[in-house]
Short mmCIF file of C-alpha atoms and ligand atoms in Angstrom, two decimals:
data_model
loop_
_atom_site.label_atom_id
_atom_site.label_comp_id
_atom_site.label_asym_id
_atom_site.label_seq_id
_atom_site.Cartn_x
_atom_site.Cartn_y
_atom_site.Cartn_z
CA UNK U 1 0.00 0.00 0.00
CA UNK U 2 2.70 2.37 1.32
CA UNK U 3 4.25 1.90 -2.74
CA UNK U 4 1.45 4.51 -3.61
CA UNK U 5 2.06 7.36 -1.63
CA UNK U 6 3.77 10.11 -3.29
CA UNK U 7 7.33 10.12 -2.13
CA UNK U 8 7.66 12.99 0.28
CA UNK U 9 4.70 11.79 2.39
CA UNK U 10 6.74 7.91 2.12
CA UNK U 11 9.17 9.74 3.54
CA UNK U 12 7.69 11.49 6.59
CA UNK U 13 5.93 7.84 7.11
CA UNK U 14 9.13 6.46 7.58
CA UNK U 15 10.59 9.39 9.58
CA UNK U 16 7.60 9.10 12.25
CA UNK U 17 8.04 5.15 12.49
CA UNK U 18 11.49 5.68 14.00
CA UNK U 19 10.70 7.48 16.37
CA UNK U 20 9.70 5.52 19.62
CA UNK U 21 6.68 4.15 20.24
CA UNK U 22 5.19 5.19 16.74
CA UNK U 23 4.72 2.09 14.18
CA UNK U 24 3.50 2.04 11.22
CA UNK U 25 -0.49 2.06 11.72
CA UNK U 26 0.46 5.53 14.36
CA UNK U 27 2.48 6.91 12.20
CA UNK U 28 -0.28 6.79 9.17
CA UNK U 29 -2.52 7.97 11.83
CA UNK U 30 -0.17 11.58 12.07
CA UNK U 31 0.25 11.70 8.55
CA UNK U 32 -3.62 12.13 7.85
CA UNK U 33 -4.15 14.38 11.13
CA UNK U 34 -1.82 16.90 10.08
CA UNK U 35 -2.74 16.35 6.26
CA UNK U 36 -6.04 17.74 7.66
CA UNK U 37 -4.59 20.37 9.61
CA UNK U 38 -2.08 22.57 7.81
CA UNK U 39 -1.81 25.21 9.99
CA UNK U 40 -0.44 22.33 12.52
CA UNK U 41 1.71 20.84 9.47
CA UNK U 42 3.06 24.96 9.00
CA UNK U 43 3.45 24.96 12.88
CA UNK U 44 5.93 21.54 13.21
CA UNK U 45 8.04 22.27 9.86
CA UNK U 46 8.81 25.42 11.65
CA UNK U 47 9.39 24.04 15.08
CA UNK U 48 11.34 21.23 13.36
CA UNK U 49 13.68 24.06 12.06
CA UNK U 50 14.19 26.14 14.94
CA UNK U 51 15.35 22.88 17.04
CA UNK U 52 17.68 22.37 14.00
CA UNK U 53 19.17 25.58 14.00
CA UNK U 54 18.85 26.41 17.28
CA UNK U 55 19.23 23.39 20.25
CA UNK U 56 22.56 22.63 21.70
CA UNK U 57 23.40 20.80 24.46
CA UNK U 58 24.83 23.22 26.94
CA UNK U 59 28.31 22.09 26.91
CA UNK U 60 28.36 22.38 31.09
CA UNK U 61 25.32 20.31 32.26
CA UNK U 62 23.94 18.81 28.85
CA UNK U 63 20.63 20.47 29.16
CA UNK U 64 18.78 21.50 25.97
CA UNK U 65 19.22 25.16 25.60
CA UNK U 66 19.12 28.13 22.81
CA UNK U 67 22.57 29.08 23.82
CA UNK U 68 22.23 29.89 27.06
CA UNK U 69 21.64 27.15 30.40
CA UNK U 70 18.50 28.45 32.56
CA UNK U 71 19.98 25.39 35.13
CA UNK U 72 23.66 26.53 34.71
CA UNK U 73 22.74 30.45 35.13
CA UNK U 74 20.38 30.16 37.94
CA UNK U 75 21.87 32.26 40.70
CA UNK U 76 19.42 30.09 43.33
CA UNK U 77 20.76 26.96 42.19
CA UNK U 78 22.91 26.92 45.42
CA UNK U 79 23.11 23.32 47.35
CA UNK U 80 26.33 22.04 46.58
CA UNK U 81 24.86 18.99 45.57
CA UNK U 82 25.15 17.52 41.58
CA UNK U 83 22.33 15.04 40.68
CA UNK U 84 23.32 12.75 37.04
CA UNK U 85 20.61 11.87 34.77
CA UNK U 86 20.54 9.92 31.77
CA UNK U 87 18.54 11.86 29.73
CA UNK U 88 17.76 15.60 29.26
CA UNK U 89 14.10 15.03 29.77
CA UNK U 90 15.24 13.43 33.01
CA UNK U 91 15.45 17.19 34.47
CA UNK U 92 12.12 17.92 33.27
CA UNK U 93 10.86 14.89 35.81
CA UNK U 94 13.08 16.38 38.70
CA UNK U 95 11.99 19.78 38.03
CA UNK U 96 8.13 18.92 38.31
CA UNK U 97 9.06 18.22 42.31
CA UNK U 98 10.38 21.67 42.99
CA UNK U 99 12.36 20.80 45.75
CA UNK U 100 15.92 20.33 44.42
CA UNK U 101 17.82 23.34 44.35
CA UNK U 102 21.16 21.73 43.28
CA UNK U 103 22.97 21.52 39.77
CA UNK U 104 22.45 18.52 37.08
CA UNK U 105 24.81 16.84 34.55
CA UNK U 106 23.17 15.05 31.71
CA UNK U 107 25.42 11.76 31.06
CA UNK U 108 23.11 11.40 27.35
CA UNK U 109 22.48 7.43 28.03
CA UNK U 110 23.66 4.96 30.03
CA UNK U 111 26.21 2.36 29.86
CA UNK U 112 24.67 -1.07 27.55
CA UNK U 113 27.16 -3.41 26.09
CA UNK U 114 24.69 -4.96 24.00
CA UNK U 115 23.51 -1.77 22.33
CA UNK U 116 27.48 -0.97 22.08
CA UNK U 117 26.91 1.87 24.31
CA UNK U 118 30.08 2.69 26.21
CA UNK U 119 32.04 4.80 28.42
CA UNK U 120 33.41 7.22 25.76
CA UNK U 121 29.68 7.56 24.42
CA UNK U 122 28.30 9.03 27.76
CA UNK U 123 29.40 12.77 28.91
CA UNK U 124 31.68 10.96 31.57
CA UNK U 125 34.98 13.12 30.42
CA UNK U 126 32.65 16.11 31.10
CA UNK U 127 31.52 15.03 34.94
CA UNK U 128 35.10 14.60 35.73
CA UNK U 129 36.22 17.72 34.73
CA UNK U 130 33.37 19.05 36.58
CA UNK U 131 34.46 18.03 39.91
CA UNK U 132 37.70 18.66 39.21
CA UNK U 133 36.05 22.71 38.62
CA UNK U 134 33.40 22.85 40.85
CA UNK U 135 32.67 22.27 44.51
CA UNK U 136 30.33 19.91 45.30
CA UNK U 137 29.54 18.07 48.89
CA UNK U 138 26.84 15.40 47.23
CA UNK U 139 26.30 13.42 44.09
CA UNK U 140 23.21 11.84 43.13
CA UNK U 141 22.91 9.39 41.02
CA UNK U 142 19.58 9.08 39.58
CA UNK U 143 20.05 7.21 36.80
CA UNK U 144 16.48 4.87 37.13
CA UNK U 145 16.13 1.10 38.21
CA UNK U 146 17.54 -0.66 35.03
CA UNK U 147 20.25 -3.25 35.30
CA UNK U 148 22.43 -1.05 32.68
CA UNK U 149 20.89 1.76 35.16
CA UNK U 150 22.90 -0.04 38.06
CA UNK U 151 25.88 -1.08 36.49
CA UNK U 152 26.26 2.61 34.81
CA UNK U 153 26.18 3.59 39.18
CA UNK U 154 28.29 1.45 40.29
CA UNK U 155 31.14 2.60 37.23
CA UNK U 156 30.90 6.03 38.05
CA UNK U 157 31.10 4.87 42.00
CA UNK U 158 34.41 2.76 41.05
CA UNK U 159 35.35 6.21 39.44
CA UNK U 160 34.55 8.34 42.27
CA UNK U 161 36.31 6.49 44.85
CA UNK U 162 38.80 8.69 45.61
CA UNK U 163 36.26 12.03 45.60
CA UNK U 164 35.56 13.35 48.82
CA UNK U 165 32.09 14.13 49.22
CA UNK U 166 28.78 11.68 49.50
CA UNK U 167 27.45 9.96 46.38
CA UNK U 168 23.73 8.87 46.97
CA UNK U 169 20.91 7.09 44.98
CA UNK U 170 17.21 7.72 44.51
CA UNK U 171 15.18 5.96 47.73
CA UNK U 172 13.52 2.81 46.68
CA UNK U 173 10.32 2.84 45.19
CA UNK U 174 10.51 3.78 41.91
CA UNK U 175 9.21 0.94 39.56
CA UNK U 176 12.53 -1.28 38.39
CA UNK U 177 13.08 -0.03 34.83
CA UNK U 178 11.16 3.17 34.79
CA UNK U 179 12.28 6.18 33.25
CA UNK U 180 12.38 8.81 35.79
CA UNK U 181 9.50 11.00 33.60
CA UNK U 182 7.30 8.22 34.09
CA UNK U 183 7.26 8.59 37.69
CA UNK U 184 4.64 10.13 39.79
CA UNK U 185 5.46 13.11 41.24
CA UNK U 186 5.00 12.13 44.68
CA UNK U 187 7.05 8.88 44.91
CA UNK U 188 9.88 10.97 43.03
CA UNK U 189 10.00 13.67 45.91
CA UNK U 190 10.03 10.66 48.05
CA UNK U 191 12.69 8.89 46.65
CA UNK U 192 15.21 12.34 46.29
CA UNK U 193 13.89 13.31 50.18
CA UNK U 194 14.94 9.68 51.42
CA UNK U 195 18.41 9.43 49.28
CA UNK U 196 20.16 6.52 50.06
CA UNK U 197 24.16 6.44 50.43
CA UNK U 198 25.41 4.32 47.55
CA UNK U 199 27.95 1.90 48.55
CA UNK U 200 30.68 -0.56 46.43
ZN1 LIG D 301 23.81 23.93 31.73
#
């Protein structure tokens, strides 16, 4: 069926389906919906191409940012406490709580063998230099309940031996293998307010 479609909509078909949790049947779905709507097709070609031109990382923390960190700027950000995510969105999750008043660092995944994820493809080089920088009395690993999730801990644990301060983990109670966005609000500020110390 797909062979009939004209080849710029092919393409978009394809585009949506590799994007996660979008087949094939969802991603025909969007096609027609914004087919429908082009004022909303207008609207995403044009927020497609200011992400494009305009998202970077911020090269401190990792956050998504328009050239300038809200996080890394914020003059109230002052517990001397560093909390690592996986993912960007991660701080979006965090942020819902409204109780951490620390500083993040994005590590952009987290270590998985079998996906050939590895230490050089996480912003590890970048958290080292970081402490080396800045002064911190706590990190907080809250990297979710994975197995890759642990493992990726207890590396940047072997890492950290030799740093001074506290490294803690999220409380129990978040659901083993959820993404921290997933989590309700409530048993997040739970599990930050009743850090464990993470141990080798
Ligand atoms: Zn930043």
């Amino acid at each position: 069926m797909q062979m009939l479609l004209p080849p710029s909509l092919q393409a978009l078909l394809e585009a949506l389906e590799r994007l996660p949790g979008i087949g094939p049947r969802s991603a025909l779905r969007i096609v027609q919906a914004l087919l429908k709507k082009p004022d909303l097709l207008r609207q995403l070609s044009h927020s497609l191409e200011g992400v494009i031109h305009q998202i970077t990382p911020c090269p401190v923390c990792g956050f998504w940012t328009e050239g300038f960190c809200v996080l890394c700027t914020d003059p109230a950000r002052t517990e001397p406490i560093l909390c690592v995510v996986k993912d960007a969105s991660d701080i979006l999750a965090i942020e819902r709580i409204q109780t951490f008043r620390g500083r993040y660092h994005v590590l952009g995944g987290i270590l998985d063998p079998l996906s050939g994820v590895g230490e050089k493809d996480l912003r590890l080089v970048q958290l080292w230099d970081r402490l080396r920088r800045e002064s911190y009395e706590e990190i907080i690993l809250a990297l979710g309940t994975s197995p890759e999730a642990e493992t990726t801990a207890y590396y940047i644990a072997q890492q950290l031996a030799d740093w001074p301060g506290r490294l803690t983990r999220f409380a129990s109670g978040i659901p083993v293998g959820s993404d921290l966005e997933y989590v309700d609000p409530l048993t997040l500020a739970r599990s930050l307010r009743e850090r464990q110390p993470l141990s080798l």
